[in-house]
Coordinates of C-alpha atoms and ligand atoms in Angstrom, one line a residue:
M1 CA 78.3 -75.1 -155.8
A2 CA 76.1 -73.7 -153.1
S3 CA 76.1 -69.9 -152.8
G4 CA 77.0 -70.3 -149.1
D5 CA 80.3 -71.9 -150.1
L6 CA 80.8 -69.1 -152.6
L7 CA 80.5 -66.4 -150.0
L8 CA 82.9 -68.1 -147.6
R9 CA 85.5 -68.2 -150.1
A10 CA 84.9 -64.7 -151.5
H11 CA 84.8 -62.7 -148.3
A12 CA 87.4 -62.4 -145.6
G13 CA 84.9 -61.7 -142.9
A14 CA 82.8 -64.6 -143.7
P15 CA 84.4 -67.1 -141.2
V16 CA 83.4 -64.8 -138.4
L17 CA 79.9 -64.5 -139.7
A18 CA 79.9 -68.3 -139.9
R19 CA 80.8 -68.6 -136.3
A20 CA 78.0 -66.1 -135.2
F21 CA 75.4 -67.5 -137.6
P22 CA 76.5 -70.9 -138.6
C23 CA 73.2 -71.7 -140.4
R24 CA 72.7 -68.3 -141.9
L25 CA 75.4 -67.7 -144.4
L26 CA 73.3 -68.9 -147.3
V27 CA 70.5 -66.8 -146.0
L28 CA 72.6 -63.7 -145.8
T29 CA 73.4 -63.8 -149.5
R30 CA 69.8 -63.7 -150.4
R31 CA 67.8 -62.1 -147.7
R32 CA 67.4 -58.5 -146.7
R33 CA 69.9 -58.1 -143.8
G34 CA 72.6 -55.8 -145.1
L35 CA 75.6 -57.7 -143.9
V36 CA 77.3 -58.1 -147.2
S37 CA 79.6 -55.4 -148.6
P38 CA 79.1 -54.0 -152.1
L39 CA 82.7 -55.2 -152.7
T40 CA 81.8 -58.7 -151.7
A41 CA 78.6 -58.5 -153.6
A42 CA 80.6 -57.4 -156.6
K43 CA 83.1 -60.3 -156.2
V44 CA 80.3 -62.8 -155.9
G45 CA 78.0 -60.9 -158.1
G46 CA 78.3 -63.0 -161.3
A47 CA 77.5 -66.2 -159.5
A48 CA 75.0 -64.5 -157.3
A49 CA 73.2 -63.2 -160.3
V50 CA 72.7 -66.8 -161.4
Q51 CA 71.5 -67.7 -157.9
K52 CA 69.3 -64.6 -157.9
R53 CA 67.7 -65.6 -161.2
R54 CA 67.1 -69.0 -160.0
R55 CA 65.5 -67.8 -156.8
R56 CA 63.5 -65.2 -158.5
D57 CA 62.2 -68.0 -160.6
A58 CA 61.3 -69.8 -157.4
G59 CA 59.5 -66.7 -156.1
E60 CA 62.0 -65.7 -153.4
S61 CA 63.1 -62.1 -152.7
L62 CA 66.8 -61.2 -153.1
S63 CA 68.7 -58.0 -152.2
F64 CA 72.3 -57.4 -152.7
S65 CA 71.2 -53.9 -153.6
R66 CA 70.0 -53.3 -150.0
V67 CA 73.5 -53.1 -148.7
V68 CA 74.6 -49.6 -147.9
T69 CA 77.9 -49.9 -146.1
R70 CA 81.2 -49.5 -147.9
R71 CA 82.3 -52.9 -146.6
D72 CA 81.2 -55.8 -144.6
A73 CA 80.0 -55.0 -141.1
V74 CA 82.1 -57.7 -139.6
D75 CA 85.2 -57.8 -141.8
E76 CA 88.3 -57.7 -139.6
D77 CA 90.8 -57.6 -142.3
E78 CA 90.2 -54.2 -143.7
E79 CA 91.5 -50.9 -142.4
D80 CA 89.4 -49.3 -139.7
V81 CA 87.0 -46.5 -140.7
E82 CA 86.0 -44.1 -138.0
G83 CA 82.4 -44.7 -136.9
E84 CA 81.3 -46.5 -139.9
A85 CA 77.5 -46.6 -140.3
L86 CA 75.4 -49.5 -141.1
Q87 CA 71.8 -48.8 -142.0
L88 CA 70.1 -52.0 -141.7
G89 CA 66.9 -52.5 -143.5
A90 CA 67.3 -49.4 -145.6
G91 CA 65.6 -49.8 -148.9
T92 CA 63.9 -53.0 -148.0
S93 CA 61.4 -54.1 -150.5
G94 CA 57.7 -54.6 -150.0
G95 CA 57.4 -51.8 -147.4
E96 CA 57.5 -54.2 -144.5
A97 CA 57.5 -52.6 -141.0
G98 CA 60.1 -54.5 -139.2
G99 CA 60.5 -58.3 -139.7
V100 CA 59.2 -60.4 -142.4
D101 CA 55.8 -60.7 -140.9
G102 CA 55.6 -56.9 -140.4
S103 CA 56.4 -57.3 -136.7
Y104 CA 59.4 -56.1 -134.7
L105 CA 60.9 -59.5 -134.8
S106 CA 63.4 -60.7 -137.4
D107 CA 63.1 -64.2 -139.0
T108 CA 66.3 -65.4 -137.3
R109 CA 65.8 -67.7 -134.4
F110 CA 68.2 -67.6 -131.4
D111 CA 69.0 -71.3 -131.9
Q112 CA 70.4 -70.5 -135.3
C113 CA 73.2 -68.4 -133.6
A114 CA 76.4 -69.5 -132.1
I115 CA 75.4 -68.6 -128.5
S116 CA 76.2 -71.0 -125.6
P117 CA 73.8 -73.7 -124.8
L118 CA 73.4 -72.2 -121.3
S119 CA 72.3 -68.9 -122.8
L120 CA 70.1 -70.5 -125.4
K121 CA 68.2 -72.4 -122.7
A122 CA 67.7 -69.2 -120.7
V123 CA 66.6 -67.4 -123.8
K124 CA 64.0 -70.2 -124.4
D125 CA 62.8 -70.0 -120.8
A126 CA 62.4 -66.3 -121.2
G127 CA 60.0 -67.1 -124.1
Y128 CA 62.1 -65.6 -126.8
E129 CA 62.3 -67.6 -130.0
R130 CA 63.1 -65.2 -132.8
M131 CA 65.5 -62.3 -132.5
T132 CA 64.3 -58.7 -132.8
E133 CA 65.9 -56.8 -135.7
V134 CA 68.4 -55.0 -133.4
Q135 CA 69.4 -58.2 -131.7
E136 CA 69.9 -59.9 -135.1
A137 CA 71.9 -56.9 -136.4
T138 CA 74.2 -56.3 -133.5
L139 CA 74.9 -59.8 -132.1
P140 CA 77.5 -60.9 -134.7
I141 CA 79.3 -57.6 -134.5
I142 CA 79.5 -57.6 -130.8
L143 CA 80.5 -61.2 -130.7
H144 CA 83.2 -60.2 -133.1
G145 CA 84.6 -57.8 -130.4
K146 CA 83.7 -54.5 -132.0
D147 CA 82.5 -51.4 -130.2
V148 CA 78.9 -50.7 -131.2
L149 CA 76.7 -47.7 -131.2
A150 CA 73.2 -49.0 -132.0
K151 CA 70.0 -47.1 -132.7
A152 CA 66.7 -49.0 -132.7
K153 CA 63.1 -47.9 -132.0
T154 CA 61.7 -48.0 -128.4
G155 CA 60.5 -51.4 -127.1
T156 CA 62.3 -53.5 -129.7
G157 CA 64.6 -55.5 -127.4
K158 CA 67.8 -53.4 -127.0
T159 CA 68.4 -54.8 -123.5
V160 CA 68.8 -58.4 -124.6
A161 CA 70.7 -57.1 -127.7
F162 CA 73.5 -55.8 -125.5
L163 CA 73.2 -58.3 -122.5
L164 CA 73.2 -61.5 -124.4
P165 CA 76.5 -61.0 -126.3
A166 CA 78.1 -59.4 -123.3
I167 CA 77.2 -62.4 -121.2
E168 CA 78.7 -64.6 -123.9
V169 CA 81.9 -62.7 -123.7
L170 CA 81.9 -63.1 -120.0
S171 CA 81.2 -66.8 -120.1
T172 CA 84.5 -67.4 -122.0
L173 CA 86.5 -65.8 -119.1
P174 CA 87.8 -67.9 -116.2
H175 CA 85.6 -67.4 -113.2
Q176 CA 86.1 -68.7 -109.7
R177 CA 83.0 -69.8 -107.9
N178 CA 82.5 -68.3 -104.5
Q179 CA 85.2 -65.6 -105.0
L180 CA 84.4 -63.0 -102.4
R181 CA 85.3 -59.9 -104.5
P182 CA 85.5 -61.0 -108.1
P183 CA 86.4 -58.4 -110.7
I184 CA 83.5 -56.7 -112.3
N185 CA 83.7 -57.8 -116.0
L186 CA 80.5 -56.2 -117.3
L187 CA 79.5 -52.7 -116.3
V188 CA 76.0 -51.4 -117.4
M189 CA 75.2 -47.8 -116.9
C190 CA 71.6 -46.5 -116.9
P191 CA 70.3 -43.0 -116.4
T192 CA 67.5 -44.0 -113.9
R193 CA 67.1 -46.4 -111.0
E194 CA 64.0 -48.0 -112.4
L195 CA 65.8 -48.8 -115.6
A196 CA 68.8 -50.2 -113.8
N197 CA 66.6 -52.5 -111.8
Q198 CA 64.9 -53.6 -115.0
V199 CA 68.2 -54.4 -116.7
A200 CA 69.3 -56.4 -113.8
V201 CA 66.1 -58.5 -113.9
E202 CA 66.7 -59.1 -117.6
A203 CA 70.2 -60.1 -116.9
K204 CA 69.2 -62.5 -114.2
K205 CA 66.8 -64.2 -116.7
L206 CA 69.7 -64.7 -119.1
L207 CA 72.1 -65.8 -116.4
K208 CA 69.7 -68.5 -115.2
Y209 CA 72.1 -71.4 -116.2
H210 CA 75.4 -69.5 -115.9
R211 CA 75.7 -70.4 -112.3
S212 CA 79.1 -68.9 -111.8
L213 CA 78.0 -65.4 -112.9
G214 CA 76.2 -63.0 -110.7
V215 CA 74.6 -59.5 -111.1
Q216 CA 74.2 -56.7 -108.7
V217 CA 72.6 -53.2 -108.8
V218 CA 73.9 -50.0 -107.3
I219 CA 71.4 -47.2 -107.8
G220 CA 71.2 -45.0 -104.7
G221 CA 68.1 -44.3 -102.9
T222 CA 69.3 -46.6 -100.1
R223 CA 72.3 -46.1 -97.8
L224 CA 75.7 -46.6 -99.4
T225 CA 76.6 -49.1 -96.6
Q226 CA 73.6 -51.2 -97.5
E227 CA 74.8 -51.6 -101.1
Q228 CA 78.3 -52.3 -99.9
R229 CA 77.0 -55.1 -97.7
S230 CA 74.8 -56.5 -100.5
M231 CA 77.8 -56.5 -102.9
Q232 CA 79.9 -58.3 -100.3
A233 CA 77.2 -60.9 -99.6
N234 CA 76.4 -61.5 -103.2
P235 CA 79.6 -61.4 -105.3
C236 CA 79.0 -60.4 -108.9
Q237 CA 80.9 -60.0 -112.1
I238 CA 78.0 -57.9 -113.6
L239 CA 77.2 -54.6 -112.2
V240 CA 74.2 -52.4 -113.3
A241 CA 74.5 -48.9 -112.0
T242 CA 73.3 -45.3 -112.1
P243 CA 76.3 -42.9 -112.6
G244 CA 76.0 -40.9 -109.4
R245 CA 75.9 -43.9 -107.1
L246 CA 78.7 -45.7 -109.0
K247 CA 80.9 -42.6 -108.5
D248 CA 80.0 -42.7 -104.8
H249 CA 81.2 -46.3 -104.6
L250 CA 84.3 -45.4 -106.5
E251 CA 85.1 -42.7 -104.0
N252 CA 83.9 -44.5 -100.8
T253 CA 83.8 -48.3 -101.1
P254 CA 87.1 -50.0 -100.2
G255 CA 88.4 -52.2 -103.0
F256 CA 85.7 -51.1 -105.4
S257 CA 88.1 -49.3 -107.9
T258 CA 90.3 -52.5 -108.0
R259 CA 87.2 -54.5 -108.9
L260 CA 86.4 -52.1 -111.7
K261 CA 89.8 -52.7 -113.3
G262 CA 88.4 -56.1 -114.5
V263 CA 85.8 -54.4 -116.8
K264 CA 85.9 -56.1 -120.2
V265 CA 82.6 -54.7 -121.5
L266 CA 81.0 -51.3 -120.8
V267 CA 77.4 -50.7 -121.8
L268 CA 75.8 -47.2 -121.8
D269 CA 72.1 -47.8 -122.1
E270 CA 70.2 -44.7 -123.2
A271 CA 73.6 -43.6 -124.3
D272 CA 72.6 -40.1 -125.6
R273 CA 71.2 -39.3 -122.2
L274 CA 74.3 -40.5 -120.4
L275 CA 76.5 -38.5 -122.6
D276 CA 74.6 -35.3 -122.4
M277 CA 75.7 -32.6 -120.0
G278 CA 73.7 -33.8 -117.0
F279 CA 75.7 -37.0 -116.7
R280 CA 78.9 -36.3 -118.8
R281 CA 81.2 -35.6 -115.9
D282 CA 80.2 -38.6 -114.0
I283 CA 80.5 -40.8 -117.0
E284 CA 83.9 -39.4 -117.9
K285 CA 85.1 -40.1 -114.4
I286 CA 83.8 -43.7 -114.5
I287 CA 85.4 -44.3 -117.9
A288 CA 88.7 -43.0 -116.6
S289 CA 88.5 -45.7 -113.8
I290 CA 88.0 -48.7 -116.1
P291 CA 90.6 -50.2 -118.5
R292 CA 90.9 -48.7 -121.9
E293 CA 91.2 -52.1 -123.3
R294 CA 87.6 -53.1 -123.3
Q295 CA 84.6 -53.3 -125.5
T296 CA 82.0 -50.5 -125.3
L297 CA 78.3 -50.7 -126.4
L298 CA 76.2 -47.7 -126.7
F299 CA 72.4 -48.2 -127.2
S300 CA 69.5 -45.8 -127.6
A301 CA 66.3 -45.2 -129.5
T302 CA 67.7 -41.7 -130.3
V303 CA 71.2 -40.9 -131.5
P304 CA 71.4 -37.2 -132.3
E305 CA 74.3 -36.1 -134.4
E306 CA 76.1 -34.5 -131.4
V307 CA 76.2 -37.9 -129.7
R308 CA 77.9 -39.5 -132.7
Q309 CA 80.4 -36.6 -132.6
I310 CA 81.3 -37.2 -128.9
S311 CA 81.1 -41.0 -128.9
H312 CA 84.9 -41.1 -129.0
V313 CA 84.6 -40.2 -125.3
A314 CA 83.6 -43.8 -124.7
M315 CA 84.3 -45.9 -127.8
K316 CA 87.3 -46.9 -130.0
K317 CA 87.7 -45.0 -133.2
D318 CA 86.6 -48.0 -135.4
Y319 CA 83.2 -48.5 -133.7
R320 CA 80.3 -49.6 -135.7
F321 CA 77.1 -47.5 -135.9
I322 CA 74.2 -49.9 -136.3
N323 CA 70.9 -48.1 -137.3
T324 CA 67.9 -50.4 -137.5
V325 CA 65.5 -47.4 -138.2
K326 CA 65.0 -47.6 -142.0
E327 CA 66.0 -44.6 -144.1
G328 CA 63.0 -42.4 -144.6
D329 CA 61.2 -44.0 -141.7
E330 CA 60.2 -42.2 -138.6
E331 CA 61.8 -42.8 -135.3
T332 CA 58.4 -43.5 -133.7
H333 CA 56.2 -46.5 -134.4
S334 CA 53.6 -46.3 -137.1
Q335 CA 51.2 -48.4 -134.9
V336 CA 51.2 -45.6 -132.3
S337 CA 48.8 -42.8 -133.3
Q338 CA 50.2 -39.4 -132.2
T339 CA 48.1 -36.3 -131.6
Y340 CA 48.5 -32.9 -130.1
M341 CA 46.1 -30.4 -128.5
V342 CA 46.7 -26.7 -127.9
A343 CA 44.7 -25.0 -125.2
P344 CA 45.2 -22.3 -122.6
L345 CA 46.7 -23.6 -119.3
D346 CA 43.5 -23.0 -117.3
L347 CA 41.8 -25.7 -119.5
H348 CA 44.5 -28.4 -119.0
F349 CA 43.0 -30.1 -116.0
S350 CA 39.5 -30.2 -117.6
I351 CA 41.0 -31.6 -120.8
L352 CA 43.0 -34.2 -119.0
H353 CA 39.9 -35.3 -117.1
D354 CA 37.9 -35.5 -120.3
V355 CA 40.4 -37.5 -122.2
L356 CA 41.0 -39.9 -119.4
K357 CA 37.3 -40.5 -118.7
K358 CA 36.7 -41.3 -122.4
H359 CA 39.7 -43.5 -122.5
V360 CA 38.8 -45.4 -119.4
A361 CA 35.3 -45.9 -120.8
E362 CA 36.5 -47.1 -124.1
D363 CA 39.1 -49.6 -122.8
A364 CA 38.5 -51.6 -119.7
D365 CA 42.2 -52.7 -119.8
Y366 CA 43.4 -49.1 -119.9
K367 CA 46.9 -48.3 -118.7
V368 CA 47.9 -44.7 -119.0
I369 CA 51.2 -42.8 -118.3
I370 CA 50.9 -39.0 -117.9
F371 CA 54.3 -37.3 -118.2
C372 CA 54.7 -33.9 -116.5
T373 CA 57.5 -31.4 -116.6
T374 CA 58.9 -31.7 -113.1
A375 CA 58.6 -33.9 -110.0
M376 CA 56.6 -31.3 -108.1
V377 CA 54.2 -30.6 -111.1
T378 CA 53.8 -34.4 -111.3
K379 CA 52.8 -34.5 -107.7
L380 CA 50.2 -31.7 -108.2
V381 CA 48.7 -33.2 -111.3
A382 CA 48.5 -36.6 -109.5
E383 CA 46.8 -35.0 -106.5
V384 CA 44.2 -33.1 -108.8
L385 CA 43.4 -36.3 -110.8
S386 CA 43.1 -38.4 -107.6
Q387 CA 40.5 -35.8 -106.3
L388 CA 38.6 -36.5 -109.5
K389 CA 38.3 -40.2 -108.5
L390 CA 40.6 -41.6 -111.1
N391 CA 42.8 -44.6 -110.3
I392 CA 46.1 -42.7 -109.9
R393 CA 49.6 -43.6 -109.0
E394 CA 52.4 -41.2 -108.8
I395 CA 56.2 -41.6 -109.4
H396 CA 59.0 -39.1 -109.4
S397 CA 62.4 -38.3 -107.9
R398 CA 60.9 -36.8 -104.7
K399 CA 59.4 -40.1 -103.7
S400 CA 61.3 -42.5 -101.5
Q401 CA 63.0 -45.3 -103.5
S402 CA 60.8 -48.0 -101.8
A403 CA 57.7 -46.0 -102.8
R404 CA 59.0 -45.7 -106.4
T405 CA 59.8 -49.4 -106.6
K406 CA 56.4 -50.4 -105.2
V407 CA 54.5 -48.2 -107.7
S408 CA 56.7 -49.3 -110.6
D409 CA 56.1 -53.0 -109.8
E410 CA 52.4 -52.4 -109.4
F411 CA 52.1 -50.6 -112.7
R412 CA 54.1 -53.2 -114.5
K413 CA 51.7 -56.0 -113.4
S414 CA 48.4 -54.2 -113.4
K415 CA 45.8 -52.8 -115.7
G416 CA 43.2 -50.1 -115.0
L417 CA 45.8 -47.6 -113.7
I418 CA 47.0 -44.2 -114.5
L419 CA 50.6 -43.4 -113.6
V420 CA 51.5 -39.7 -113.3
S421 CA 55.2 -39.5 -113.8
S422 CA 58.2 -37.2 -114.2
D423 CA 60.9 -38.2 -116.5
V424 CA 62.0 -41.0 -114.2
S425 CA 59.8 -43.2 -116.4
A426 CA 60.6 -41.6 -119.7
R427 CA 63.3 -43.8 -120.9
G428 CA 63.8 -47.6 -121.1
V429 CA 61.2 -48.6 -118.6
D430 CA 59.2 -51.5 -120.0
Y431 CA 55.6 -51.5 -118.7
P432 CA 53.8 -54.0 -120.9
D433 CA 50.5 -52.9 -122.6
V434 CA 50.5 -49.2 -122.0
T435 CA 47.4 -48.0 -124.0
L436 CA 47.9 -44.2 -123.9
V437 CA 50.8 -41.8 -123.2
I438 CA 49.9 -38.2 -122.4
Q439 CA 52.6 -35.5 -122.2
V440 CA 51.5 -32.3 -120.4
G441 CA 53.7 -29.4 -121.4
I442 CA 56.7 -29.4 -123.6
P443 CA 59.3 -32.2 -123.0
V444 CA 62.9 -31.1 -122.6
D445 CA 63.6 -31.9 -126.2
R446 CA 62.6 -34.0 -129.3
E447 CA 64.4 -37.1 -128.0
Q448 CA 62.5 -37.0 -124.7
Y449 CA 59.2 -36.8 -126.6
I450 CA 60.2 -39.9 -128.6
H451 CA 61.2 -41.9 -125.5
R452 CA 58.2 -40.9 -123.4
L453 CA 55.9 -41.9 -126.4
G454 CA 57.8 -45.1 -126.6
R455 CA 56.4 -46.3 -123.3
T456 CA 53.4 -47.4 -125.5
G457 CA 53.5 -49.4 -128.7
R458 CA 56.2 -51.8 -127.3
R459 CA 56.9 -55.2 -128.9
G460 CA 54.8 -54.3 -131.9
K461 CA 51.7 -53.5 -130.0
E462 CA 49.3 -50.5 -130.7
G463 CA 49.1 -47.4 -128.7
Q464 CA 48.1 -43.8 -128.6
G465 CA 50.0 -40.6 -127.7
L466 CA 48.7 -37.1 -126.8
L467 CA 50.8 -34.0 -126.4
L468 CA 49.0 -31.3 -124.5
L469 CA 50.4 -27.8 -125.1
A470 CA 49.7 -24.2 -124.1
P471 CA 49.5 -21.9 -127.1
W472 CA 53.0 -20.4 -126.4
E473 CA 54.4 -24.0 -126.4
K474 CA 53.3 -24.6 -130.0
Y475 CA 56.8 -23.8 -131.3
F476 CA 57.9 -27.3 -130.0
L477 CA 55.9 -28.9 -132.8
G478 CA 58.6 -27.6 -135.2
T479 CA 61.1 -30.0 -133.7
V480 CA 58.8 -33.1 -134.3
K481 CA 57.4 -32.1 -137.6
D482 CA 58.9 -35.1 -139.4
L483 CA 56.8 -37.4 -137.1
S484 CA 53.2 -38.3 -137.9
I485 CA 51.6 -36.1 -135.2
S486 CA 48.3 -34.5 -136.1
E487 CA 46.2 -31.9 -134.2
A488 CA 43.2 -33.1 -132.2
A489 CA 40.3 -30.9 -131.4
V490 CA 40.1 -29.6 -127.9
P491 CA 37.1 -31.2 -126.3
S492 CA 34.3 -28.9 -125.1
V493 CA 33.9 -29.3 -121.4
D494 CA 30.5 -28.6 -119.9
S495 CA 30.1 -26.4 -117.0
S496 CA 29.3 -29.1 -114.5
V497 CA 32.5 -30.9 -115.3
E498 CA 34.4 -27.6 -115.1
T499 CA 33.0 -27.0 -111.7
E500 CA 33.9 -30.5 -110.6
V501 CA 37.5 -30.0 -111.8
K502 CA 37.8 -26.6 -110.1
N503 CA 36.6 -28.2 -106.8
A504 CA 39.2 -30.9 -107.2
V505 CA 41.9 -28.3 -107.8
R506 CA 40.7 -26.3 -104.8
K507 CA 41.1 -29.3 -102.5
V508 CA 44.8 -29.8 -103.2
E509 CA 47.0 -28.5 -100.5
M510 CA 48.6 -25.0 -100.8
K511 CA 52.0 -26.5 -100.2
S512 CA 51.8 -28.6 -103.3
K513 CA 50.7 -25.7 -105.4
E514 CA 53.6 -23.5 -104.1
C515 CA 56.1 -26.2 -104.8
A516 CA 54.6 -26.9 -108.3
Y517 CA 54.7 -23.1 -109.1
Q518 CA 58.4 -22.9 -108.1
A519 CA 59.3 -26.1 -110.0
W520 CA 57.3 -24.9 -113.0
L521 CA 59.1 -21.6 -113.0
G522 CA 62.5 -23.4 -112.8
Y523 CA 61.7 -25.7 -115.7
Y524 CA 60.5 -23.0 -118.1
N525 CA 63.3 -20.6 -117.0
S526 CA 65.8 -23.1 -118.2
N527 CA 64.1 -23.6 -121.5
K528 CA 66.1 -21.7 -124.1
T529 CA 63.0 -20.4 -126.0
I530 CA 60.6 -19.6 -123.1
G531 CA 63.3 -18.6 -120.5
R532 CA 64.8 -16.0 -122.7
D533 CA 62.2 -13.2 -121.9
K534 CA 62.0 -13.1 -118.1
S535 CA 59.1 -10.8 -117.8
R536 CA 57.1 -12.9 -120.3
L537 CA 58.1 -15.9 -118.3
A538 CA 56.7 -14.3 -115.1
H539 CA 53.5 -13.6 -116.9
L540 CA 53.2 -17.3 -118.1
A541 CA 54.0 -18.4 -114.6
E542 CA 51.1 -16.3 -113.4
E543 CA 48.9 -18.1 -115.9
F544 CA 50.0 -21.4 -114.4
S545 CA 49.3 -20.3 -110.8
Q546 CA 45.8 -19.2 -112.0
S547 CA 45.3 -22.7 -113.5
M548 CA 45.8 -24.0 -109.9
G549 CA 43.1 -21.6 -108.7
L550 CA 45.5 -19.1 -107.1
P551 CA 44.5 -15.5 -107.7
V552 CA 48.1 -14.3 -106.7
P553 CA 51.1 -16.3 -107.5
P554 CA 53.0 -17.8 -104.5
A555 CA 56.0 -16.0 -103.2
I556 CA 59.4 -17.7 -103.8
P557 CA 62.4 -17.5 -101.4
R558 CA 64.7 -14.7 -102.4
N559 CA 67.8 -17.0 -102.6
I560 CA 66.1 -19.4 -105.0
L561 CA 65.0 -16.5 -107.2
R562 CA 68.6 -15.3 -107.2
K563 CA 69.9 -18.8 -108.1
M564 CA 67.4 -18.9 -111.0
G565 CA 68.5 -15.4 -112.2
L566 CA 65.1 -14.1 -111.6
N567 CA 65.4 -11.6 -108.7
N568 CA 63.7 -8.3 -109.4
V569 CA 61.7 -9.7 -112.3
P570 CA 58.4 -7.9 -112.3
G571 CA 55.4 -10.3 -111.6
L572 CA 57.5 -12.6 -109.4
R573 CA 57.1 -12.3 -105.7
S574 CA 59.9 -13.1 -103.3
S575 CA 59.7 -14.1 -99.6
Ligands
LIG1 N1 63.6 -61.7 -129.0 C1 62.6 -61.3 -128.3 N2 61.3 -61.9 -128.5 C2 60.3 -61.5 -127.8 N3 60.3 -60.5 -126.9 C3 61.5 -59.8 -126.7 C4 62.7 -60.2 -127.4 N4 63.7 -59.5 -126.9 C5 63.2 -58.7 -126.0 N5 61.9 -58.9 -125.8 C6 60.9 -58.1 -125.0 O1 60.6 -56.9 -125.6 C7 60.3 -55.9 -124.6 C8 61.1 -54.6 -124.9 O2 62.4 -54.8 -124.7 P1 63.4 -53.7 -124.2 O3 62.9 -53.1 -123.0 O4 64.8 -54.2 -124.2 O5 63.3 -52.6 -125.4 P2 64.2 -51.3 -125.7 O6 64.4 -51.4 -127.2 O7 65.4 -51.3 -124.8 O8 63.2 -50.1 -125.4 P3 63.6 -48.7 -124.9 O9 64.1 -48.0 -126.1 O10 62.3 -48.1 -124.4 O11 64.6 -48.8 -123.9 C9 60.7 -56.5 -123.2 O12 59.5 -56.9 -122.6 C10 61.5 -57.7 -123.6 O13 61.4 -58.7 -122.6

């Protein structure tokens, strides 16, 4: 008897597995994907032990012991357990980082799965042959109809992991070609416009042969009427949206709320971000407008405990938590070297200049992203570095959408560029071959540090990360102490370079400096640690204004100071 037969009989969930992975049942009994429950393992244990001995003799690796769930991940017959966790890859032998060959790919090919021939053809055209770990882990469970909360490292193919099975679900629904306002069956929410556009591009790739299915994006940055016309001209069953604009359509686009009643699958990409306070209200409103009877998929590279606690806002009680980050492994990639530097603010421009010059000289194919704390600080840093004759592009929320799209497209395709960015590029955006990520100043939290760093080292590639802090920001290192981040020496800057940098700073317009100062103050004021002591904050803001070459800090409109709770704080000037 083959061990595959044995499993089919021994386990209630096996037929479902068989549908999703028709050729893999035998493999599942002997390889390291933890899709077999201890219960099942115990049932088949005796016979498996025989198989195991035989295979060990044949030099193959086996691993029932790697299973950590109480029961099978796709077993429909057992009672539901709230938010059951499945830690895939935990305890894998041999210390492999990712798939069998040490890459981010698993050893399962797409053509080994029960996906439709149309999707398979599109997957092949996209150049995907083997599934990534998160794709392999989530596909059968999503196809089984379960709600899923999935955590997988940055750049490991989460977009395809939710789009492909969702498209499979949609392809089984009846669709009328050329229907003017078809129901929206798949709704994907993303926190930024760039990410929404990117998800739609990936969806179009996968829909290449599903001719009756269409995808549209609603992201704002253009007039609402323009998007309304576009949705009418290009009917779609799949909608990718940012929360604010989707809410706008719900409130102002005739017939839109009726179309949303057709949602069968809801995806929250970068789920922890969408469920945090910034988006929560919009998301709750959107969820209230779509059917309760639906499948919900939450994906992110970071899933803090609070997000698991509140995931019931979106998901059914019996959702499955799939975590492909191995137990004891870091949430960042080992092939990305992480360093930090601590230096006074007035050295930051010189340090940036030095680090960039060296990096550009070392790697002709350099591609760098510099993350700054706010849009206006991003603008300032981009202007200073442009003055220093570096090849700079700038992206943040204060740029027009057309400028953002242009820069984003250019950066995706090119090499030899430095993108200075606010957090609009922090999450999800897939720029290939980024060689270095620099974060200037503390990120809003540990999660944002991980996502920003994750713009490099994608698809198993190497990369570098540098966090540049002022001495009073050093406390942040405590939140990332479990990551392999080591201190780098502050470069010594010779006086001619210092003068060159000072001249560059001097040439930047006063208006940019005033805006940067105000934004900087707002950012650190809302930081729980630094914003607590207002007079110290004013003192630090003065340091920042000096780093821009200003002997006296700019004045700030009284009403803005009041809104920030900073009126009458000594050291801050009002106008
Ligand atoms: N099976 C596959 N084989 C090869 N490449 C793949 C596969 N699946 C996805 N990719 C590619 O991997 C890259 C990263 O994918 P994606 O952007 O979905 O990562 P992610 O996990 O969502 O990252 P982030 O956490 O930053 O959002 C993309 O360029 C995508 O086209």
